[in-house]
PDB file of C-alpha atoms and ligand atoms in Angstrom:
ATOM      1  CA  UNK A  30     -47.587  19.459   1.190  1.00  0.00           C
ATOM      2  CA  UNK A  31     -44.299  18.547  -0.404  1.00  0.00           C
ATOM      3  CA  UNK A  32     -41.149  20.007   1.165  1.00  0.00           C
ATOM      4  CA  UNK A  33     -38.870  20.951  -1.727  1.00  0.00           C
ATOM      5  CA  UNK A  34     -36.381  23.148   0.079  1.00  0.00           C
ATOM      6  CA  UNK A  35     -35.552  23.668   3.739  1.00  0.00           C
ATOM      7  CA  UNK A  36     -32.646  25.917   4.671  1.00  0.00           C
ATOM      8  CA  UNK A  37     -31.272  27.390   7.856  1.00  0.00           C
ATOM      9  CA  UNK A  38     -31.277  31.182   7.582  1.00  0.00           C
ATOM     10  CA  UNK A  39     -30.289  32.816  10.869  1.00  0.00           C
ATOM     11  CA  UNK A  40     -30.036  32.404  14.659  1.00  0.00           C
ATOM     12  CA  UNK A  41     -30.352  35.301  17.037  1.00  0.00           C
ATOM     13  CA  UNK A  42     -31.669  36.533  20.334  1.00  0.00           C
ATOM     14  CA  UNK A  43     -33.241  39.731  19.043  1.00  0.00           C
ATOM     15  CA  UNK A  44     -36.607  39.930  17.400  1.00  0.00           C
ATOM     16  CA  UNK A  45     -35.459  42.989  15.464  1.00  0.00           C
ATOM     17  CA  UNK A  46     -32.800  40.877  13.722  1.00  0.00           C
ATOM     18  CA  UNK A  47     -35.163  38.105  12.597  1.00  0.00           C
ATOM     19  CA  UNK A  48     -35.635  37.883   8.799  1.00  0.00           C
ATOM     20  CA  UNK A  49     -37.227  41.023   7.478  1.00  0.00           C
ATOM     21  CA  UNK A  50     -39.577  39.466   4.936  1.00  0.00           C
ATOM     22  CA  UNK A  51     -43.374  39.398   4.898  1.00  0.00           C
ATOM     23  CA  UNK A  52     -43.552  35.587   5.002  1.00  0.00           C
ATOM     24  CA  UNK A  53     -45.723  33.599   7.408  1.00  0.00           C
ATOM     25  CA  UNK A  54     -43.978  31.692  10.163  1.00  0.00           C
ATOM     26  CA  UNK A  55     -44.793  28.924  12.617  1.00  0.00           C
ATOM     27  CA  UNK A  56     -42.925  28.693  15.921  1.00  0.00           C
ATOM     28  CA  UNK A  57     -42.227  25.651  18.083  1.00  0.00           C
ATOM     29  CA  UNK A  58     -42.252  26.194  21.815  1.00  0.00           C
ATOM     30  CA  UNK A  59     -42.475  23.971  24.883  1.00  0.00           C
ATOM     31  CA  UNK A  60     -40.413  22.556  27.716  1.00  0.00           C
ATOM     32  CA  UNK A  61     -36.776  21.751  27.086  1.00  0.00           C
ATOM     33  CA  UNK A  62     -36.300  18.285  25.633  1.00  0.00           C
ATOM     34  CA  UNK A  63     -39.956  17.932  24.555  1.00  0.00           C
ATOM     35  CA  UNK A  64     -38.843  17.422  20.944  1.00  0.00           C
ATOM     36  CA  UNK A  65     -39.185  20.811  19.207  1.00  0.00           C
ATOM     37  CA  UNK A  66     -36.036  20.541  17.106  1.00  0.00           C
ATOM     38  CA  UNK A  67     -36.681  16.871  16.307  1.00  0.00           C
ATOM     39  CA  UNK A  68     -40.155  17.745  15.064  1.00  0.00           C
ATOM     40  CA  UNK A  69     -38.736  20.372  12.700  1.00  0.00           C
ATOM     41  CA  UNK A  70     -36.407  17.732  11.275  1.00  0.00           C
ATOM     42  CA  UNK A  71     -39.258  15.245  10.957  1.00  0.00           C
ATOM     43  CA  UNK A  72     -41.567  17.734   9.210  1.00  0.00           C
ATOM     44  CA  UNK A  73     -38.864  18.810   6.759  1.00  0.00           C
ATOM     45  CA  UNK A  74     -37.548  15.275   6.335  1.00  0.00           C
ATOM     46  CA  UNK A  75     -34.010  16.521   7.041  1.00  0.00           C
ATOM     47  CA  UNK A  76     -32.024  14.601   9.669  1.00  0.00           C
ATOM     48  CA  UNK A  77     -30.020  17.423  11.124  1.00  0.00           C
ATOM     49  CA  UNK A  78     -31.490  20.712   9.967  1.00  0.00           C
ATOM     50  CA  UNK A  79     -32.285  21.682  13.581  1.00  0.00           C
ATOM     51  CA  UNK A  80     -29.816  20.602  16.273  1.00  0.00           C
ATOM     52  CA  UNK A  81     -31.183  18.078  18.755  1.00  0.00           C
ATOM     53  CA  UNK A  82     -29.805  16.529  21.931  1.00  0.00           C
ATOM     54  CA  UNK A  83     -30.768  14.113  24.684  1.00  0.00           C
ATOM     55  CA  UNK A  84     -29.726  16.827  27.141  1.00  0.00           C
ATOM     56  CA  UNK A  85     -32.208  19.646  27.741  1.00  0.00           C
ATOM     57  CA  UNK A  86     -31.198  23.192  26.845  1.00  0.00           C
ATOM     58  CA  UNK A  87     -29.793  22.438  23.385  1.00  0.00           C
ATOM     59  CA  UNK A  88     -31.592  25.172  21.447  1.00  0.00           C
ATOM     60  CA  UNK A  89     -30.649  28.537  22.903  1.00  0.00           C
ATOM     61  CA  UNK A  90     -31.613  31.056  20.232  1.00  0.00           C
ATOM     62  CA  UNK A  91     -34.418  31.937  17.812  1.00  0.00           C
ATOM     63  CA  UNK A  92     -33.642  29.868  14.686  1.00  0.00           C
ATOM     64  CA  UNK A  93     -35.301  30.594  11.352  1.00  0.00           C
ATOM     65  CA  UNK A  94     -35.625  27.866   8.711  1.00  0.00           C
ATOM     66  CA  UNK A  95     -36.998  28.893   5.327  1.00  0.00           C
ATOM     67  CA  UNK A  96     -39.244  26.303   3.705  1.00  0.00           C
ATOM     68  CA  UNK A  97     -40.142  26.108   0.006  1.00  0.00           C
ATOM     69  CA  UNK A  98     -38.827  29.682  -0.355  1.00  0.00           C
ATOM     70  CA  UNK A  99     -42.053  31.140   1.020  1.00  0.00           C
ATOM     71  CA  UNK A 100     -42.636  30.401   4.677  1.00  0.00           C
ATOM     72  CA  UNK A 101     -40.643  29.779   7.864  1.00  0.00           C
ATOM     73  CA  UNK A 102     -40.417  27.263  10.676  1.00  0.00           C
ATOM     74  CA  UNK A 103     -38.948  28.760  13.843  1.00  0.00           C
ATOM     75  CA  UNK A 104     -37.148  26.706  16.481  1.00  0.00           C
ATOM     76  CA  UNK A 105     -37.061  28.298  19.933  1.00  0.00           C
ATOM     77  CA  UNK A 106     -35.310  27.506  23.221  1.00  0.00           C
ATOM     78  CA  UNK A 107     -37.292  25.458  25.702  1.00  0.00           C
ATOM     79  CA  UNK A 108     -38.734  26.864  28.870  1.00  0.00           C
ATOM     80  CA  UNK A 109     -38.696  25.358  32.349  1.00  0.00           C
ATOM     81  CA  UNK A 110     -35.160  24.059  32.251  1.00  0.00           C
ATOM     82  CA  UNK A 111     -34.097  24.286  35.882  1.00  0.00           C
ATOM     83  CA  UNK A 112     -30.374  23.940  35.305  1.00  0.00           C
ATOM     84  CA  UNK A 113     -30.108  27.163  33.313  1.00  0.00           C
ATOM     85  CA  UNK A 114     -28.957  29.877  35.726  1.00  0.00           C
ATOM     86  CA  UNK A 115     -31.606  32.329  36.782  1.00  0.00           C
ATOM     87  CA  UNK A 116     -30.165  35.267  34.898  1.00  0.00           C
ATOM     88  CA  UNK A 117     -29.873  33.247  31.671  1.00  0.00           C
ATOM     89  CA  UNK A 118     -33.421  32.045  32.171  1.00  0.00           C
ATOM     90  CA  UNK A 119     -34.667  35.599  32.491  1.00  0.00           C
ATOM     91  CA  UNK A 120     -32.941  36.544  29.247  1.00  0.00           C
ATOM     92  CA  UNK A 121     -34.597  33.574  27.514  1.00  0.00           C
ATOM     93  CA  UNK A 122     -37.921  34.580  28.826  1.00  0.00           C
ATOM     94  CA  UNK A 123     -37.543  38.169  27.726  1.00  0.00           C
ATOM     95  CA  UNK A 124     -36.566  37.381  24.165  1.00  0.00           C
ATOM     96  CA  UNK A 125     -39.115  34.612  23.919  1.00  0.00           C
ATOM     97  CA  UNK A 126     -41.879  36.887  25.134  1.00  0.00           C
ATOM     98  CA  UNK A 127     -40.591  39.667  22.854  1.00  0.00           C
ATOM     99  CA  UNK A 128     -40.804  37.215  19.992  1.00  0.00           C
ATOM    100  CA  UNK A 129     -44.404  36.258  20.732  1.00  0.00           C
ATOM    101  CA  UNK A 130     -45.534  39.808  21.380  1.00  0.00           C
ATOM    102  CA  UNK A 131     -43.723  41.630  18.575  1.00  0.00           C
ATOM    103  CA  UNK A 132     -43.182  39.254  15.674  1.00  0.00           C
ATOM    104  CA  UNK A 133     -45.758  40.238  13.073  1.00  0.00           C
ATOM    105  CA  UNK A 134     -44.906  37.314  10.789  1.00  0.00           C
ATOM    106  CA  UNK A 135     -45.912  34.756  13.440  1.00  0.00           C
ATOM    107  CA  UNK A 136     -49.204  33.208  12.350  1.00  0.00           C
ATOM    108  CA  UNK A 137     -49.348  30.220  14.689  1.00  0.00           C
ATOM    109  CA  UNK A 138     -47.405  28.862  17.645  1.00  0.00           C
ATOM    110  CA  UNK A 139     -47.169  25.130  18.167  1.00  0.00           C
ATOM    111  CA  UNK A 140     -47.013  24.382  21.875  1.00  0.00           C
ATOM    112  CA  UNK A 141     -45.382  20.988  22.293  1.00  0.00           C
ATOM    113  CA  UNK A 142     -46.172  18.710  25.216  1.00  0.00           C
ATOM    114  CA  UNK A 143     -44.821  15.244  25.913  1.00  0.00           C
ATOM    115  CA  UNK A 144     -47.781  12.894  25.548  1.00  0.00           C
ATOM    116  CA  UNK A 145     -46.498  10.681  28.374  1.00  0.00           C
ATOM    117  CA  UNK A 146     -46.849  13.327  31.073  1.00  0.00           C
ATOM    118  CA  UNK A 147     -49.785  14.907  32.855  1.00  0.00           C
ATOM    119  CA  UNK A 148     -50.517  18.546  32.007  1.00  0.00           C
ATOM    120  CA  UNK A 149     -47.800  20.615  33.669  1.00  0.00           C
ATOM    121  CA  UNK A 150     -48.431  23.974  35.322  1.00  0.00           C
ATOM    122  CA  UNK A 151     -45.837  25.733  33.191  1.00  0.00           C
ATOM    123  CA  UNK A 152     -47.505  24.566  29.939  1.00  0.00           C
ATOM    124  CA  UNK A 153     -50.935  25.652  31.135  1.00  0.00           C
ATOM    125  CA  UNK A 154     -49.485  29.018  32.142  1.00  0.00           C
ATOM    126  CA  UNK A 155     -47.840  29.347  28.780  1.00  0.00           C
ATOM    127  CA  UNK A 156     -51.025  28.703  26.803  1.00  0.00           C
ATOM    128  CA  UNK A 157     -52.834  31.231  28.985  1.00  0.00           C
ATOM    129  CA  UNK A 158     -50.058  33.705  28.248  1.00  0.00           C
ATOM    130  CA  UNK A 159     -50.491  33.090  24.500  1.00  0.00           C
ATOM    131  CA  UNK A 160     -54.243  33.568  24.878  1.00  0.00           C
ATOM    132  CA  UNK A 161     -53.717  36.912  26.614  1.00  0.00           C
ATOM    133  CA  UNK A 162     -51.165  37.967  23.990  1.00  0.00           C
ATOM    134  CA  UNK A 163     -53.703  36.912  21.307  1.00  0.00           C
ATOM    135  CA  UNK A 164     -51.251  34.564  19.613  1.00  0.00           C
ATOM    136  CA  UNK A 165     -53.048  31.757  17.737  1.00  0.00           C
ATOM    137  CA  UNK A 166     -51.716  28.370  18.770  1.00  0.00           C
ATOM    138  CA  UNK A 167     -52.175  24.611  18.452  1.00  0.00           C
ATOM    139  CA  UNK A 168     -51.036  21.901  20.832  1.00  0.00           C
ATOM    140  CA  UNK A 169     -48.714  19.203  19.533  1.00  0.00           C
ATOM    141  CA  UNK A 170     -48.355  16.054  21.591  1.00  0.00           C
ATOM    142  CA  UNK A 171     -44.865  14.581  21.060  1.00  0.00           C
ATOM    143  CA  UNK A 172     -43.155  11.203  21.499  1.00  0.00           C
ATOM    144  CA  UNK A 173     -46.325   9.202  20.755  1.00  0.00           C
ATOM    145  CA  UNK A 174     -44.103   6.197  19.918  1.00  0.00           C
ATOM    146  CA  UNK A 175     -43.352   5.881  23.631  1.00  0.00           C
ATOM    147  CA  UNK A 176     -46.880   4.862  24.736  1.00  0.00           C
ATOM    148  CA  UNK A 177     -49.751   2.781  23.371  1.00  0.00           C
ATOM    149  CA  UNK A 178     -52.540   4.364  21.317  1.00  0.00           C
ATOM    150  CA  UNK A 179     -55.003   3.650  24.122  1.00  0.00           C
ATOM    151  CA  UNK A 180     -52.853   5.404  26.723  1.00  0.00           C
ATOM    152  CA  UNK A 181     -52.331   8.295  24.317  1.00  0.00           C
ATOM    153  CA  UNK A 182     -56.104   8.795  24.037  1.00  0.00           C
ATOM    154  CA  UNK A 183     -56.439   8.710  27.838  1.00  0.00           C
ATOM    155  CA  UNK A 184     -53.678  11.274  28.244  1.00  0.00           C
ATOM    156  CA  UNK A 185     -55.210  13.591  25.645  1.00  0.00           C
ATOM    157  CA  UNK A 186     -58.601  13.381  27.396  1.00  0.00           C
ATOM    158  CA  UNK A 187     -56.949  14.186  30.755  1.00  0.00           C
ATOM    159  CA  UNK A 188     -55.083  17.082  29.151  1.00  0.00           C
ATOM    160  CA  UNK A 189     -58.279  18.438  27.639  1.00  0.00           C
ATOM    161  CA  UNK A 190     -59.940  18.336  31.062  1.00  0.00           C
ATOM    162  CA  UNK A 191     -57.086  20.346  32.571  1.00  0.00           C
ATOM    163  CA  UNK A 192     -57.172  22.913  29.758  1.00  0.00           C
ATOM    164  CA  UNK A 193     -60.888  23.436  30.278  1.00  0.00           C
ATOM    165  CA  UNK A 194     -60.491  23.663  34.073  1.00  0.00           C
ATOM    166  CA  UNK A 195     -57.890  26.278  33.320  1.00  0.00           C
ATOM    167  CA  UNK A 196     -60.462  28.564  31.730  1.00  0.00           C
ATOM    168  CA  UNK A 197     -60.551  27.547  28.057  1.00  0.00           C
ATOM    169  CA  UNK A 198     -63.935  26.856  26.479  1.00  0.00           C
ATOM    170  CA  UNK A 199     -62.645  23.998  24.397  1.00  0.00           C
ATOM    171  CA  UNK A 200     -59.509  22.057  23.649  1.00  0.00           C
ATOM    172  CA  UNK A 201     -57.404  23.967  21.087  1.00  0.00           C
ATOM    173  CA  UNK A 202     -56.687  22.237  17.788  1.00  0.00           C
ATOM    174  CA  UNK A 203     -54.155  19.506  18.495  1.00  0.00           C
ATOM    175  CA  UNK A 204     -51.965  16.954  16.772  1.00  0.00           C
ATOM    176  CA  UNK A 205     -50.374  13.706  17.919  1.00  0.00           C
ATOM    177  CA  UNK A 206     -46.837  13.198  16.650  1.00  0.00           C
ATOM    178  CA  UNK A 207     -43.772  11.012  16.838  1.00  0.00           C
ATOM    179  CA  UNK A 208     -40.567  12.278  15.292  1.00  0.00           C
ATOM    180  CA  UNK A 209     -39.063   8.801  15.184  1.00  0.00           C
ATOM    181  CA  UNK A 210     -42.043   7.332  13.306  1.00  0.00           C
ATOM    182  CA  UNK A 211     -43.162  10.443  11.376  1.00  0.00           C
ATOM    183  CA  UNK A 212     -46.601  10.186  12.997  1.00  0.00           C
ATOM    184  CA  UNK A 213     -48.703  13.313  12.446  1.00  0.00           C
ATOM    185  CA  UNK A 214     -46.446  14.693   9.715  1.00  0.00           C
ATOM    186  CA  UNK A 215     -49.156  14.849   7.027  1.00  0.00           C
ATOM    187  CA  UNK A 216     -51.658  16.401   9.432  1.00  0.00           C
ATOM    188  CA  UNK A 217     -49.341  19.171  10.652  1.00  0.00           C
ATOM    189  CA  UNK A 218     -48.154  19.984   7.117  1.00  0.00           C
ATOM    190  CA  UNK A 219     -51.745  20.023   5.815  1.00  0.00           C
ATOM    191  CA  UNK A 220     -52.673  22.470   8.574  1.00  0.00           C
ATOM    192  CA  UNK A 221     -49.758  24.758   7.674  1.00  0.00           C
ATOM    193  CA  UNK A 222     -50.612  24.555   3.983  1.00  0.00           C
ATOM    194  CA  UNK A 223     -54.201  25.537   4.647  1.00  0.00           C
ATOM    195  CA  UNK A 224     -53.193  28.533   6.774  1.00  0.00           C
ATOM    196  CA  UNK A 225     -50.586  29.583   4.192  1.00  0.00           C
ATOM    197  CA  UNK A 226     -53.117  29.316   1.353  1.00  0.00           C
ATOM    198  CA  UNK A 227     -55.462  31.653   3.225  1.00  0.00           C
ATOM    199  CA  UNK A 228     -52.605  34.126   3.753  1.00  0.00           C
ATOM    200  CA  UNK A 229     -51.271  34.006   0.186  1.00  0.00           C
ATOM    201  CA  UNK A 230     -54.763  34.614  -1.200  1.00  0.00           C
ATOM    202  CA  UNK A 231     -55.148  37.606   1.072  1.00  0.00           C
ATOM    203  CA  UNK A 232     -52.719  40.266  -0.131  1.00  0.00           C
ATOM    204  CA  UNK A 233     -52.737  42.224   3.127  1.00  0.00           C
ATOM    205  CA  UNK A 234     -50.802  39.814   5.368  1.00  0.00           C
ATOM    206  CA  UNK A 235     -48.513  42.360   7.066  1.00  0.00           C
TER     207      UNK A 235
HETATM  208  P1  GTP B 306     -34.289  21.906  23.687  1.00  0.00           P
HETATM  209  O1  GTP B 306     -33.720  22.478  22.437  1.00  0.00           O
HETATM  210  O2  GTP B 306     -33.252  21.501  24.662  1.00  0.00           O
HETATM  211  O3  GTP B 306     -35.338  22.772  24.315  1.00  0.00           O
HETATM  212  O4  GTP B 306     -35.017  20.491  23.321  1.00  0.00           O
HETATM  213  P2  GTP B 306     -36.024  20.146  22.133  1.00  0.00           P
HETATM  214  O5  GTP B 306     -37.417  20.368  22.592  1.00  0.00           O
HETATM  215  O6  GTP B 306     -35.620  20.803  20.872  1.00  0.00           O
HETATM  216  O7  GTP B 306     -35.832  18.554  22.024  1.00  0.00           O
HETATM  217  P3  GTP B 306     -34.987  17.727  20.946  1.00  0.00           P
HETATM  218  O8  GTP B 306     -35.665  17.754  19.634  1.00  0.00           O
HETATM  219  O9  GTP B 306     -33.561  18.143  21.011  1.00  0.00           O
HETATM  220  O10 GTP B 306     -35.183  16.249  21.503  1.00  0.00           O
HETATM  221  C1  GTP B 306     -34.852  15.897  22.833  1.00  0.00           C
HETATM  222  C2  GTP B 306     -34.659  14.398  22.926  1.00  0.00           C
HETATM  223  O11 GTP B 306     -35.891  13.717  22.712  1.00  0.00           O
HETATM  224  C3  GTP B 306     -33.684  13.833  21.895  1.00  0.00           C
HETATM  225  O12 GTP B 306     -32.938  12.794  22.514  1.00  0.00           O
HETATM  226  C4  GTP B 306     -34.595  13.270  20.813  1.00  0.00           C
HETATM  227  O13 GTP B 306     -34.022  12.212  20.096  1.00  0.00           O
HETATM  228  C5  GTP B 306     -35.778  12.785  21.644  1.00  0.00           C
HETATM  229  N1  GTP B 306     -37.029  12.818  20.872  1.00  0.00           N
HETATM  230  C6  GTP B 306     -37.577  13.906  20.277  1.00  0.00           C
HETATM  231  N2  GTP B 306     -38.745  13.596  19.676  1.00  0.00           N
HETATM  232  C7  GTP B 306     -38.924  12.271  19.866  1.00  0.00           C
HETATM  233  C8  GTP B 306     -39.958  11.338  19.480  1.00  0.00           C
HETATM  234  O14 GTP B 306     -40.954  11.683  18.818  1.00  0.00           O
HETATM  235  N3  GTP B 306     -39.806  10.055  19.894  1.00  0.00           N
HETATM  236  C9  GTP B 306     -38.748   9.650  20.641  1.00  0.00           C
HETATM  237  N4  GTP B 306     -38.713   8.365  21.002  1.00  0.00           N
HETATM  238  N5  GTP B 306     -37.756  10.476  21.007  1.00  0.00           N
HETATM  239  C10 GTP B 306     -37.842  11.779  20.638  1.00  0.00           C
HETATM  240 MG1   MG B 307     -34.225  22.243  20.524  1.00  0.00          MG
END
């Protein structure tokens, strides 16, 4: 898919104030610093559309980016960032869970995990939460430039094992990406295009 336009629309912490249009959206979630905002920039081919930082906790709100005038990418705050005070963390969690449970436009969540690390409890808990909330999701492995292809395959196999031990019948659809090298860009965009095509053909989206 060609990205013709990509524009920031709105940031907020209330699901009710998210754009009120019947357009499909795809949300990026995962631990702080995993590369959610960088991936949005890589996919849209815009250097600084979403704000990134080497320090975790950069994205603090729900950010809507309108793509090609007819669908959205949504950048979310990370979870599991210990240095955020407990009360702030609870607020994050509430509006993040509100988003996943109430946002009718959400068609797929991308759960990002750093390909260098073993499956973390918080990520496994989060995918179980999405399963219970009946939110469709894919897994996106990030920062693939940081390890060899062989190691990446080993880590994906280990991750798959953990996901299955955690009660899933099979590994969810997944992608391997690097925002610095644009790895996985075509695959993720092709997936989105296919889902969008299905939705646009079917008049009764929401
Ligand atoms: P929060 O908003 O804090 O939750 O973080 P985030 O998940 O949005 O991460 P962000 O995109 O801000 O990236 C965090 C850091 O990782 C930055 O220093 C990025 O440059 C770096 N980074 C992100 N993706 C990649 C990647 O694919 N490869 C490499 N080498 N670095 C990356
Ligand atoms: Mg971010």
